[in-house]
């Protein structure tokens, strides 16, 4: 045997051992990928790879090979990741696309809530509708939907108290706001005329917003319904020329009704503010509006003490709403919206200062202020 042949025989023997070790190592990696599939883990574990590289270096006798052994293991782990990906495919575990969020709203297609949904989400966003506000909250709690779209206040008629109370009851958060322009029309069957109308259906807000117009028709019976769009749907299905609905132009289109009298809302500059409700606080990086909820001890100057903290921070208050605290006579829960320049970083110290004063304050939203 020449000298070269002797070296090659030695290499052959080491390669035989290395191939056997390679096979054993990859068999273990296949078992690892089964574990990963069962536990929803990614194949690439960058932290673990760093550890493997460091150990390989430490195990060297001759540190001269430091870079080389790292390269060797880097390549080997690339191979083991390839084997693991093949194995995942064999097991039928495909990399799942992130599921798009499902959004819930109250009412039917053509409601202002659906318009708000379309302003905040994609036109093809998966959506579900519910008959009542509370059913939207229940669906969010159970995980059936990821967000709920709910009206919180109207520019002419004020707050929608039921939604404030549900926010507190379910302990949810505000992820976003949108303003929907509200134009209420008097809708009826195509064959109907003003003289035919005897009954008008709408949501309480629809009646409230059209007070001056309705005052001109005292003989009309006003029948409150769940939602303006459901009222339009009902009039359409009833096929009765004596019935009319107060609802949007979109509802007229969707349910084949005609606009008997357009824009009957008293306040022509009429907007409804909708909130996008989520189960957890989802502060936006560029937030310039925050919403807070706090309960106050029943003592003189309690509200002043809270507002002083905001005044000290030169923070403008946009809205303050009080609601009776559940189960406590004459105690109130306050909801406040503030305009902030620096989002969360400005809000958090104030929340802490309030806790320091014994005020149970909670940040329920940090989002981008919309202009109506
Ligand atoms: O430890 C793991 O998670 C493995 O799957 C093994 C292994 C490796 O070959 O050592 C493979 C892929 C990972 O990125 C990290 C390490």
mmCIF file of C-alpha atoms and ligand atoms in Angstrom:
data_model
loop_
_atom_site.group_PDB
_atom_site.id
_atom_site.type_symbol
_atom_site.label_atom_id
_atom_site.label_comp_id
_atom_site.label_asym_id
_atom_site.label_seq_id
_atom_site.Cartn_x
_atom_site.Cartn_y
_atom_site.Cartn_z
ATOM 1 C CA UNK A 1 0.000 0.000 0.000
ATOM 2 C CA UNK A 2 1.317 3.367 -0.954
ATOM 3 C CA UNK A 3 1.229 6.155 1.551
ATOM 4 C CA UNK A 4 -1.769 7.754 -0.276
ATOM 5 C CA UNK A 5 -3.675 4.450 -0.276
ATOM 6 C CA UNK A 6 -3.157 4.171 3.477
ATOM 7 C CA UNK A 7 -4.600 7.635 4.048
ATOM 8 C CA UNK A 8 -7.562 6.870 1.802
ATOM 9 C CA UNK A 9 -8.299 3.634 3.629
ATOM 10 C CA UNK A 10 -8.333 5.622 6.897
ATOM 11 C CA UNK A 11 -10.736 8.183 5.315
ATOM 12 C CA UNK A 12 -12.999 5.369 4.042
ATOM 13 C CA UNK A 13 -13.227 3.939 7.536
ATOM 14 C CA UNK A 14 -14.008 7.352 9.104
ATOM 15 C CA UNK A 15 -16.608 8.031 6.387
ATOM 16 C CA UNK A 16 -18.285 4.688 7.096
ATOM 17 C CA UNK A 17 -18.586 5.710 10.746
ATOM 18 C CA UNK A 18 -19.696 9.216 9.829
ATOM 19 C CA UNK A 19 -22.369 7.935 7.432
ATOM 20 C CA UNK A 20 -23.709 5.618 10.142
ATOM 21 C CA UNK A 21 -23.738 8.572 12.568
ATOM 22 C CA UNK A 22 -25.332 10.791 9.908
ATOM 23 C CA UNK A 23 -28.118 8.235 9.458
ATOM 24 C CA UNK A 24 -28.650 7.961 13.196
ATOM 25 C CA UNK A 25 -28.686 11.761 13.542
ATOM 26 C CA UNK A 26 -31.219 12.198 10.735
ATOM 27 C CA UNK A 27 -33.432 9.437 12.173
ATOM 28 C CA UNK A 28 -33.539 11.455 15.402
ATOM 29 C CA UNK A 29 -34.366 14.598 13.387
ATOM 30 C CA UNK A 30 -37.340 12.746 11.862
ATOM 31 C CA UNK A 31 -38.602 12.002 15.339
ATOM 32 C CA UNK A 32 -38.073 15.652 16.259
ATOM 33 C CA UNK A 33 -40.240 16.779 13.331
ATOM 34 C CA UNK A 34 -43.094 14.542 14.481
ATOM 35 C CA UNK A 35 -42.934 16.297 17.830
ATOM 36 C CA UNK A 36 -42.865 19.671 16.054
ATOM 37 C CA UNK A 37 -45.913 18.795 13.941
ATOM 38 C CA UNK A 38 -47.885 17.702 17.000
ATOM 39 C CA UNK A 39 -46.987 20.856 18.876
ATOM 40 C CA UNK A 40 -47.407 23.331 16.039
ATOM 41 C CA UNK A 41 -43.693 24.268 16.042
ATOM 42 C CA UNK A 42 -41.721 25.708 13.141
ATOM 43 C CA UNK A 43 -38.989 23.529 11.570
ATOM 44 C CA UNK A 44 -36.321 26.203 11.860
ATOM 45 C CA UNK A 45 -35.228 26.719 15.455
ATOM 46 C CA UNK A 46 -32.570 29.404 15.107
ATOM 47 C CA UNK A 47 -31.741 29.489 18.833
ATOM 48 C CA UNK A 48 -31.086 25.749 18.923
ATOM 49 C CA UNK A 49 -28.902 25.993 15.809
ATOM 50 C CA UNK A 50 -26.713 28.597 17.539
ATOM 51 C CA UNK A 51 -26.280 26.223 20.490
ATOM 52 C CA UNK A 52 -25.359 23.328 18.161
ATOM 53 C CA UNK A 53 -22.725 25.484 16.417
ATOM 54 C CA UNK A 54 -21.233 26.652 19.699
ATOM 55 C CA UNK A 55 -21.044 23.090 21.062
ATOM 56 C CA UNK A 56 -19.343 21.895 17.881
ATOM 57 C CA UNK A 57 -16.679 24.585 18.308
ATOM 58 C CA UNK A 58 -16.214 23.692 21.990
ATOM 59 C CA UNK A 59 -15.805 20.007 21.169
ATOM 60 C CA UNK A 60 -12.884 20.737 18.888
ATOM 61 C CA UNK A 61 -9.377 19.956 20.062
ATOM 62 C CA UNK A 62 -7.832 22.192 17.395
ATOM 63 C CA UNK A 63 -9.544 25.617 17.351
ATOM 64 C CA UNK A 64 -7.954 26.233 13.982
ATOM 65 C CA UNK A 65 -10.933 24.320 12.557
ATOM 66 C CA UNK A 66 -13.413 26.660 14.325
ATOM 67 C CA UNK A 67 -14.879 28.288 11.192
ATOM 68 C CA UNK A 68 -14.841 24.995 9.313
ATOM 69 C CA UNK A 69 -16.700 22.944 11.887
ATOM 70 C CA UNK A 70 -19.339 25.687 12.074
ATOM 71 C CA UNK A 71 -19.744 25.558 8.299
ATOM 72 C CA UNK A 72 -19.947 21.764 8.458
ATOM 73 C CA UNK A 73 -22.773 21.849 11.050
ATOM 74 C CA UNK A 74 -24.517 24.731 9.311
ATOM 75 C CA UNK A 75 -24.729 22.588 6.163
ATOM 76 C CA UNK A 76 -25.790 19.535 8.116
ATOM 77 C CA UNK A 77 -28.617 21.382 9.840
ATOM 78 C CA UNK A 78 -29.709 22.760 6.470
ATOM 79 C CA UNK A 79 -29.912 19.141 5.297
ATOM 80 C CA UNK A 80 -31.793 18.054 8.400
ATOM 81 C CA UNK A 81 -34.287 20.907 7.884
ATOM 82 C CA UNK A 82 -34.797 19.668 4.309
ATOM 83 C CA UNK A 83 -35.415 16.137 5.571
ATOM 84 C CA UNK A 84 -37.825 17.459 8.194
ATOM 85 C CA UNK A 85 -39.759 19.443 5.544
ATOM 86 C CA UNK A 86 -40.066 16.297 3.399
ATOM 87 C CA UNK A 87 -41.246 14.363 6.414
ATOM 88 C CA UNK A 88 -43.848 17.045 7.270
ATOM 89 C CA UNK A 89 -45.203 16.801 3.749
ATOM 90 C CA UNK A 90 -45.408 12.997 4.017
ATOM 91 C CA UNK A 91 -47.378 13.387 7.228
ATOM 92 C CA UNK A 92 -49.791 15.647 5.316
ATOM 93 C CA UNK A 93 -49.025 18.664 7.475
ATOM 94 C CA UNK A 94 -49.165 21.591 5.104
ATOM 95 C CA UNK A 95 -48.025 25.014 6.161
ATOM 96 C CA UNK A 96 -51.308 26.681 6.985
ATOM 97 C CA UNK A 97 -51.999 30.131 5.625
ATOM 98 C CA UNK A 98 -52.856 32.523 8.430
ATOM 99 C CA UNK A 99 -56.644 32.591 8.573
ATOM 100 C CA UNK A 100 -58.228 35.976 7.811
ATOM 101 C CA UNK A 101 -60.040 37.541 10.765
ATOM 102 C CA UNK A 102 -63.793 36.971 10.940
ATOM 103 C CA UNK A 103 -65.766 40.113 11.741
ATOM 104 C CA UNK A 104 -69.230 40.266 13.306
ATOM 105 C CA UNK A 105 -71.797 43.047 13.171
ATOM 106 C CA UNK A 106 -75.362 43.607 14.288
ATOM 107 C CA UNK A 107 -78.078 43.722 11.680
ATOM 108 C CA UNK A 108 -78.370 42.570 8.107
ATOM 109 C CA UNK A 109 -76.647 43.458 4.852
ATOM 110 C CA UNK A 110 -77.259 47.136 4.147
ATOM 111 C CA UNK A 111 -77.054 48.226 7.778
ATOM 112 C CA UNK A 112 -74.819 51.128 8.747
ATOM 113 C CA UNK A 113 -72.827 48.583 10.795
ATOM 114 C CA UNK A 114 -72.022 46.714 7.595
ATOM 115 C CA UNK A 115 -70.938 49.990 6.004
ATOM 116 C CA UNK A 116 -68.637 50.581 8.979
ATOM 117 C CA UNK A 117 -67.246 47.053 8.547
ATOM 118 C CA UNK A 118 -66.485 47.785 4.900
ATOM 119 C CA UNK A 119 -64.659 50.982 5.890
ATOM 120 C CA UNK A 120 -62.434 49.166 8.400
ATOM 121 C CA UNK A 121 -61.856 45.829 6.648
ATOM 122 C CA UNK A 122 -61.363 44.354 3.176
ATOM 123 C CA UNK A 123 -64.421 44.047 0.869
ATOM 124 C CA UNK A 124 -64.106 40.233 0.966
ATOM 125 C CA UNK A 125 -63.447 40.043 4.744
ATOM 126 C CA UNK A 126 -65.255 36.998 6.182
ATOM 127 C CA UNK A 127 -68.196 38.333 8.174
ATOM 128 C CA UNK A 128 -71.149 37.199 10.237
ATOM 129 C CA UNK A 129 -74.196 39.129 11.253
ATOM 130 C CA UNK A 130 -76.162 38.846 14.486
ATOM 131 C CA UNK A 131 -79.648 39.987 15.520
ATOM 132 C CA UNK A 132 -78.511 41.959 18.600
ATOM 133 C CA UNK A 133 -75.490 43.863 19.944
ATOM 134 C CA UNK A 134 -75.072 41.356 22.756
ATOM 135 C CA UNK A 135 -74.937 38.416 20.354
ATOM 136 C CA UNK A 136 -71.928 40.087 18.693
ATOM 137 C CA UNK A 137 -70.216 40.246 22.101
ATOM 138 C CA UNK A 138 -71.095 36.614 22.867
ATOM 139 C CA UNK A 139 -69.666 35.497 19.484
ATOM 140 C CA UNK A 140 -66.458 37.411 20.178
ATOM 141 C CA UNK A 141 -66.156 35.865 23.622
ATOM 142 C CA UNK A 142 -66.601 32.335 22.258
ATOM 143 C CA UNK A 143 -64.027 32.882 19.476
ATOM 144 C CA UNK A 144 -66.609 32.542 16.700
ATOM 145 C CA UNK A 145 -65.465 35.978 15.463
ATOM 146 C CA UNK A 146 -62.211 37.927 15.931
ATOM 147 C CA UNK A 147 -63.691 41.439 15.883
ATOM 148 C CA UNK A 148 -67.076 43.033 16.392
ATOM 149 C CA UNK A 149 -68.245 46.246 14.698
ATOM 150 C CA UNK A 150 -70.558 48.263 16.961
ATOM 151 C CA UNK A 151 -72.024 51.773 16.942
ATOM 152 C CA UNK A 152 -70.983 53.765 20.009
ATOM 153 C CA UNK A 153 -72.298 57.279 19.378
ATOM 154 C CA UNK A 154 -74.151 59.418 16.890
ATOM 155 C CA UNK A 155 -73.244 63.039 16.213
ATOM 156 C CA UNK A 156 -76.806 64.273 16.753
ATOM 157 C CA UNK A 157 -78.385 61.805 19.176
ATOM 158 C CA UNK A 158 -75.412 60.985 21.379
ATOM 159 C CA UNK A 159 -74.119 57.797 22.962
ATOM 160 C CA UNK A 160 -75.417 54.297 22.388
ATOM 161 C CA UNK A 161 -75.516 53.306 26.040
ATOM 162 C CA UNK A 162 -76.202 49.622 25.438
ATOM 163 C CA UNK A 163 -72.839 49.258 23.701
ATOM 164 C CA UNK A 164 -70.973 51.087 26.510
ATOM 165 C CA UNK A 165 -72.602 48.758 29.036
ATOM 166 C CA UNK A 166 -71.748 45.644 26.987
ATOM 167 C CA UNK A 167 -68.124 46.792 26.659
ATOM 168 C CA UNK A 168 -67.933 46.814 30.445
ATOM 169 C CA UNK A 169 -69.898 43.592 30.934
ATOM 170 C CA UNK A 170 -67.620 41.623 28.582
ATOM 171 C CA UNK A 171 -64.406 43.469 29.465
ATOM 172 C CA UNK A 172 -63.442 43.991 25.806
ATOM 173 C CA UNK A 173 -61.229 46.558 24.083
ATOM 174 C CA UNK A 174 -61.406 49.083 21.237
ATOM 175 C CA UNK A 175 -59.040 48.268 18.352
ATOM 176 C CA UNK A 176 -60.134 50.965 15.914
ATOM 177 C CA UNK A 177 -62.832 53.558 15.176
ATOM 178 C CA UNK A 178 -64.619 54.611 11.980
ATOM 179 C CA UNK A 179 -67.166 57.326 11.278
ATOM 180 C CA UNK A 180 -70.036 56.463 8.949
ATOM 181 C CA UNK A 181 -72.067 59.299 7.414
ATOM 182 C CA UNK A 182 -75.715 58.643 8.208
ATOM 183 C CA UNK A 183 -78.391 59.694 5.747
ATOM 184 C CA UNK A 184 -81.832 58.381 6.674
ATOM 185 C CA UNK A 185 -84.433 58.085 3.931
ATOM 186 C CA UNK A 186 -88.105 57.211 3.990
ATOM 187 C CA UNK A 187 -88.368 53.954 2.018
ATOM 188 C CA UNK A 188 -91.447 52.154 0.736
ATOM 189 C CA UNK A 189 -92.602 49.724 -1.966
ATOM 190 C CA UNK A 190 -92.191 51.029 -5.536
ATOM 191 C CA UNK A 191 -96.000 51.269 -5.869
ATOM 192 C CA UNK A 192 -96.463 53.281 -2.651
ATOM 193 C CA UNK A 193 -97.032 57.047 -2.389
ATOM 194 C CA UNK A 194 -96.881 59.396 0.623
ATOM 195 C CA UNK A 195 -100.677 59.199 1.040
ATOM 196 C CA UNK A 196 -100.524 55.405 1.462
ATOM 197 C CA UNK A 197 -98.191 55.404 4.471
ATOM 198 C CA UNK A 198 -99.695 54.504 7.865
ATOM 199 C CA UNK A 199 -96.881 52.670 9.679
ATOM 200 C CA UNK A 200 -93.175 53.433 9.823
ATOM 201 C CA UNK A 201 -90.556 50.921 10.940
ATOM 202 C CA UNK A 202 -87.043 51.768 12.054
ATOM 203 C CA UNK A 203 -84.478 51.474 14.797
ATOM 204 C CA UNK A 204 -85.052 53.916 17.679
ATOM 205 C CA UNK A 205 -82.071 55.917 16.399
ATOM 206 C CA UNK A 206 -83.722 56.216 12.963
ATOM 207 C CA UNK A 207 -86.853 57.737 14.561
ATOM 208 C CA UNK A 208 -84.793 59.924 16.871
ATOM 209 C CA UNK A 209 -82.730 61.292 13.997
ATOM 210 C CA UNK A 210 -85.855 62.068 11.913
ATOM 211 C CA UNK A 211 -87.945 63.734 14.685
ATOM 212 C CA UNK A 212 -88.724 66.984 12.789
ATOM 213 C CA UNK A 213 -89.862 65.137 9.658
ATOM 214 C CA UNK A 214 -92.005 62.676 11.642
ATOM 215 C CA UNK A 215 -93.648 65.563 13.541
ATOM 216 C CA UNK A 216 -95.231 66.560 10.222
ATOM 217 C CA UNK A 217 -96.950 63.132 10.106
ATOM 218 C CA UNK A 218 -98.508 62.665 13.544
ATOM 219 C CA UNK A 219 -100.976 60.052 12.219
ATOM 220 C CA UNK A 220 -98.199 57.599 11.303
ATOM 221 C CA UNK A 221 -97.672 54.760 13.737
ATOM 222 C CA UNK A 222 -93.972 54.410 14.639
ATOM 223 C CA UNK A 223 -92.919 50.819 15.183
ATOM 224 C CA UNK A 224 -89.414 50.325 16.643
ATOM 225 C CA UNK A 225 -87.423 47.523 15.076
ATOM 226 C CA UNK A 226 -84.004 45.909 15.687
ATOM 227 C CA UNK A 227 -82.212 47.788 12.947
ATOM 228 C CA UNK A 228 -82.853 50.218 10.101
ATOM 229 C CA UNK A 229 -81.933 47.667 7.410
ATOM 230 C CA UNK A 230 -84.058 44.911 8.997
ATOM 231 C CA UNK A 231 -86.957 47.407 8.898
ATOM 232 C CA UNK A 232 -86.393 47.891 5.140
ATOM 233 C CA UNK A 233 -86.233 44.117 4.642
ATOM 234 C CA UNK A 234 -89.485 43.700 6.584
ATOM 235 C CA UNK A 235 -91.321 46.359 4.506
ATOM 236 C CA UNK A 236 -90.094 44.711 1.318
ATOM 237 C CA UNK A 237 -91.191 41.227 2.423
ATOM 238 C CA UNK A 238 -94.577 42.444 3.747
ATOM 239 C CA UNK A 239 -95.445 43.809 0.273
ATOM 240 C CA UNK A 240 -97.797 46.337 1.921
ATOM 241 C CA UNK A 241 -97.976 49.893 0.482
ATOM 242 C CA UNK A 242 -99.084 51.216 3.898
ATOM 243 C CA UNK A 243 -95.727 50.353 5.469
ATOM 244 C CA UNK A 244 -92.559 52.450 5.215
ATOM 245 C CA UNK A 245 -89.087 52.182 6.730
ATOM 246 C CA UNK A 246 -86.480 54.722 7.766
ATOM 247 C CA UNK A 247 -83.157 53.360 6.522
ATOM 248 C CA UNK A 248 -80.142 53.961 4.268
ATOM 249 C CA UNK A 249 -80.009 54.284 0.467
ATOM 250 C CA UNK A 250 -78.041 51.051 0.413
ATOM 251 C CA UNK A 251 -80.888 49.246 2.199
ATOM 252 C CA UNK A 252 -83.325 50.608 -0.444
ATOM 253 C CA UNK A 253 -81.151 49.153 -3.192
ATOM 254 C CA UNK A 254 -80.680 45.790 -1.444
ATOM 255 C CA UNK A 255 -84.367 45.265 -0.658
ATOM 256 C CA UNK A 256 -85.929 46.733 -3.824
ATOM 257 C CA UNK A 257 -87.584 49.719 -2.130
ATOM 258 C CA UNK A 258 -87.893 53.248 -3.433
ATOM 259 C CA UNK A 259 -86.881 56.424 -1.649
ATOM 260 C CA UNK A 260 -90.156 58.225 -0.941
ATOM 261 C CA UNK A 261 -88.429 61.139 0.832
ATOM 262 C CA UNK A 262 -84.636 61.466 0.818
ATOM 263 C CA UNK A 263 -82.474 62.630 3.769
ATOM 264 C CA UNK A 264 -85.210 63.035 6.348
ATOM 265 C CA UNK A 265 -82.711 63.229 9.209
ATOM 266 C CA UNK A 266 -82.990 66.565 11.021
ATOM 267 C CA UNK A 267 -79.267 67.107 11.413
ATOM 268 C CA UNK A 268 -77.832 66.903 7.910
ATOM 269 C CA UNK A 269 -74.267 66.685 9.225
ATOM 270 C CA UNK A 270 -74.951 63.307 10.787
ATOM 271 C CA UNK A 271 -72.310 60.698 11.577
ATOM 272 C CA UNK A 272 -72.227 57.545 13.621
ATOM 273 C CA UNK A 273 -68.988 56.562 15.275
ATOM 274 C CA UNK A 274 -68.395 52.818 15.197
ATOM 275 C CA UNK A 275 -65.832 50.945 17.253
ATOM 276 C CA UNK A 276 -64.050 47.769 16.242
ATOM 277 C CA UNK A 277 -64.111 45.657 19.398
ATOM 278 C CA UNK A 278 -61.496 42.997 20.223
ATOM 279 C CA UNK A 279 -60.910 40.629 23.123
ATOM 280 C CA UNK A 280 -57.448 41.995 23.892
ATOM 281 C CA UNK A 281 -55.824 45.424 23.846
ATOM 282 C CA UNK A 282 -54.324 45.934 20.363
ATOM 283 C CA UNK A 283 -52.513 49.260 20.655
ATOM 284 C CA UNK A 284 -51.572 50.775 17.310
ATOM 285 C CA UNK A 285 -48.007 52.030 16.923
ATOM 286 C CA UNK A 286 -49.210 55.378 15.563
ATOM 287 C CA UNK A 287 -52.086 55.751 18.030
ATOM 288 C CA UNK A 288 -53.132 59.346 18.733
ATOM 289 C CA UNK A 289 -56.357 58.613 20.574
ATOM 290 C CA UNK A 290 -56.858 56.576 23.735
ATOM 291 C CA UNK A 291 -59.978 55.305 25.455
ATOM 292 C CA UNK A 292 -60.065 54.685 29.172
ATOM 293 C CA UNK A 293 -62.547 53.417 31.695
ATOM 294 C CA UNK A 294 -62.422 54.233 35.394
ATOM 295 C CA UNK A 295 -64.610 53.939 38.452
ATOM 296 C CA UNK A 296 -64.405 56.611 41.099
ATOM 297 C CA UNK A 297 -64.734 56.577 44.861
ATOM 298 C CA UNK A 298 -67.890 58.438 45.895
ATOM 299 C CA UNK A 299 -66.092 61.477 47.374
ATOM 300 C CA UNK A 300 -65.718 65.193 46.586
ATOM 301 C CA UNK A 301 -63.219 66.077 43.866
ATOM 302 C CA UNK A 302 -62.766 62.466 42.677
ATOM 303 C CA UNK A 303 -63.409 63.244 39.001
ATOM 304 C CA UNK A 304 -61.342 66.428 39.272
ATOM 305 C CA UNK A 305 -58.404 64.342 40.549
ATOM 306 C CA UNK A 306 -58.533 62.175 37.431
ATOM 307 C CA UNK A 307 -58.947 64.976 34.927
ATOM 308 C CA UNK A 308 -56.121 66.933 36.596
ATOM 309 C CA UNK A 309 -53.680 64.134 35.650
ATOM 310 C CA UNK A 310 -54.615 64.551 32.009
ATOM 311 C CA UNK A 311 -54.494 68.347 32.194
ATOM 312 C CA UNK A 312 -50.975 68.093 33.709
ATOM 313 C CA UNK A 313 -49.946 66.004 30.697
ATOM 314 C CA UNK A 314 -51.515 68.641 28.402
ATOM 315 C CA UNK A 315 -53.855 65.974 27.020
ATOM 316 C CA UNK A 316 -57.073 67.036 25.354
ATOM 317 C CA UNK A 317 -60.235 65.224 26.430
ATOM 318 C CA UNK A 318 -62.542 64.417 23.504
ATOM 319 C CA UNK A 319 -65.415 62.717 25.285
ATOM 320 C CA UNK A 320 -66.573 61.790 28.786
ATOM 321 C CA UNK A 321 -69.453 59.409 29.346
ATOM 322 C CA UNK A 322 -70.779 58.078 32.621
ATOM 323 C CA UNK A 323 -72.831 54.933 33.071
ATOM 324 C CA UNK A 324 -74.367 53.511 36.239
ATOM 325 C CA UNK A 325 -72.007 50.924 37.789
ATOM 326 C CA UNK A 326 -73.720 47.520 37.695
ATOM 327 C CA UNK A 327 -75.132 46.524 41.068
ATOM 328 C CA UNK A 328 -74.070 49.776 42.804
ATOM 329 C CA UNK A 329 -76.643 52.482 43.434
ATOM 330 C CA UNK A 330 -75.426 56.010 42.561
ATOM 331 C CA UNK A 331 -71.968 54.846 41.575
ATOM 332 C CA UNK A 332 -70.707 55.436 38.089
ATOM 333 C CA UNK A 333 -68.289 54.049 35.555
ATOM 334 C CA UNK A 334 -66.652 56.717 33.391
ATOM 335 C CA UNK A 335 -65.564 56.265 29.802
ATOM 336 C CA UNK A 336 -63.188 58.880 28.469
ATOM 337 C CA UNK A 337 -61.517 59.454 25.103
ATOM 338 C CA UNK A 338 -58.357 61.546 24.933
ATOM 339 C CA UNK A 339 -56.252 62.905 22.120
ATOM 340 C CA UNK A 340 -52.565 62.085 22.642
ATOM 341 C CA UNK A 341 -49.491 62.910 20.601
ATOM 342 C CA UNK A 342 -47.439 59.875 21.634
ATOM 343 C CA UNK A 343 -49.971 57.061 21.965
ATOM 344 C CA UNK A 344 -49.380 54.405 24.532
ATOM 345 C CA UNK A 345 -46.155 55.882 25.933
ATOM 346 C CA UNK A 346 -48.120 58.951 27.025
ATOM 347 C CA UNK A 347 -51.128 57.007 28.317
ATOM 348 C CA UNK A 348 -49.407 54.419 30.489
ATOM 349 C CA UNK A 349 -47.795 56.789 33.052
ATOM 350 C CA UNK A 350 -51.176 58.453 33.554
ATOM 351 C CA UNK A 351 -52.909 55.126 34.168
ATOM 352 C CA UNK A 352 -50.188 54.357 36.735
ATOM 353 C CA UNK A 353 -50.589 57.777 38.389
ATOM 354 C CA UNK A 354 -54.340 57.144 38.665
ATOM 355 C CA UNK A 355 -53.797 53.758 40.281
ATOM 356 C CA UNK A 356 -51.492 55.589 42.715
ATOM 357 C CA UNK A 357 -54.459 57.787 43.654
ATOM 358 C CA UNK A 358 -56.627 54.723 44.274
ATOM 359 C CA UNK A 359 -58.586 55.118 41.016
ATOM 360 C CA UNK A 360 -59.324 51.836 39.206
ATOM 361 C CA UNK A 361 -58.371 53.011 35.712
ATOM 362 C CA UNK A 362 -58.002 50.817 32.653
ATOM 363 C CA UNK A 363 -56.794 51.590 29.172
ATOM 364 C CA UNK A 364 -59.266 50.024 26.733
ATOM 365 C CA UNK A 365 -57.953 51.341 23.412
ATOM 366 C CA UNK A 366 -55.043 53.121 21.713
ATOM 367 C CA UNK A 367 -55.857 53.750 18.081
ATOM 368 C CA UNK A 368 -55.780 56.271 15.251
ATOM 369 C CA UNK A 369 -58.246 59.140 15.566
ATOM 370 C CA UNK A 370 -60.512 59.410 12.534
ATOM 371 C CA UNK A 371 -62.030 62.611 11.258
ATOM 372 C CA UNK A 372 -65.665 62.623 10.320
HETATM 373 O O1 LIG B 1 -33.403 20.671 17.446
HETATM 374 C C1 LIG B 1 -34.239 20.734 16.541
HETATM 375 O O2 LIG B 1 -35.289 21.379 16.661
HETATM 376 C C2 LIG B 1 -34.017 20.004 15.288
HETATM 377 O O3 LIG B 1 -34.927 19.874 14.534
HETATM 378 C C3 LIG B 1 -32.653 19.558 14.917
HETATM 379 C C4 LIG B 1 -31.877 20.577 14.128
HETATM 380 C C5 LIG B 1 -30.493 19.928 13.874
HETATM 381 O O4 LIG B 1 -30.297 19.401 12.821
HETATM 382 O O5 LIG B 1 -29.707 19.932 14.817
HETATM 383 C C6 LIG B 1 -32.571 20.870 12.858
HETATM 384 C C7 LIG B 1 -33.308 22.009 12.634
HETATM 385 C C8 LIG B 1 -33.425 23.063 13.605
HETATM 386 O O6 LIG B 1 -33.376 24.331 13.025
HETATM 387 C C9 LIG B 1 -32.497 22.941 14.703
HETATM 388 C C10 LIG B 1 -31.737 21.813 14.919
#
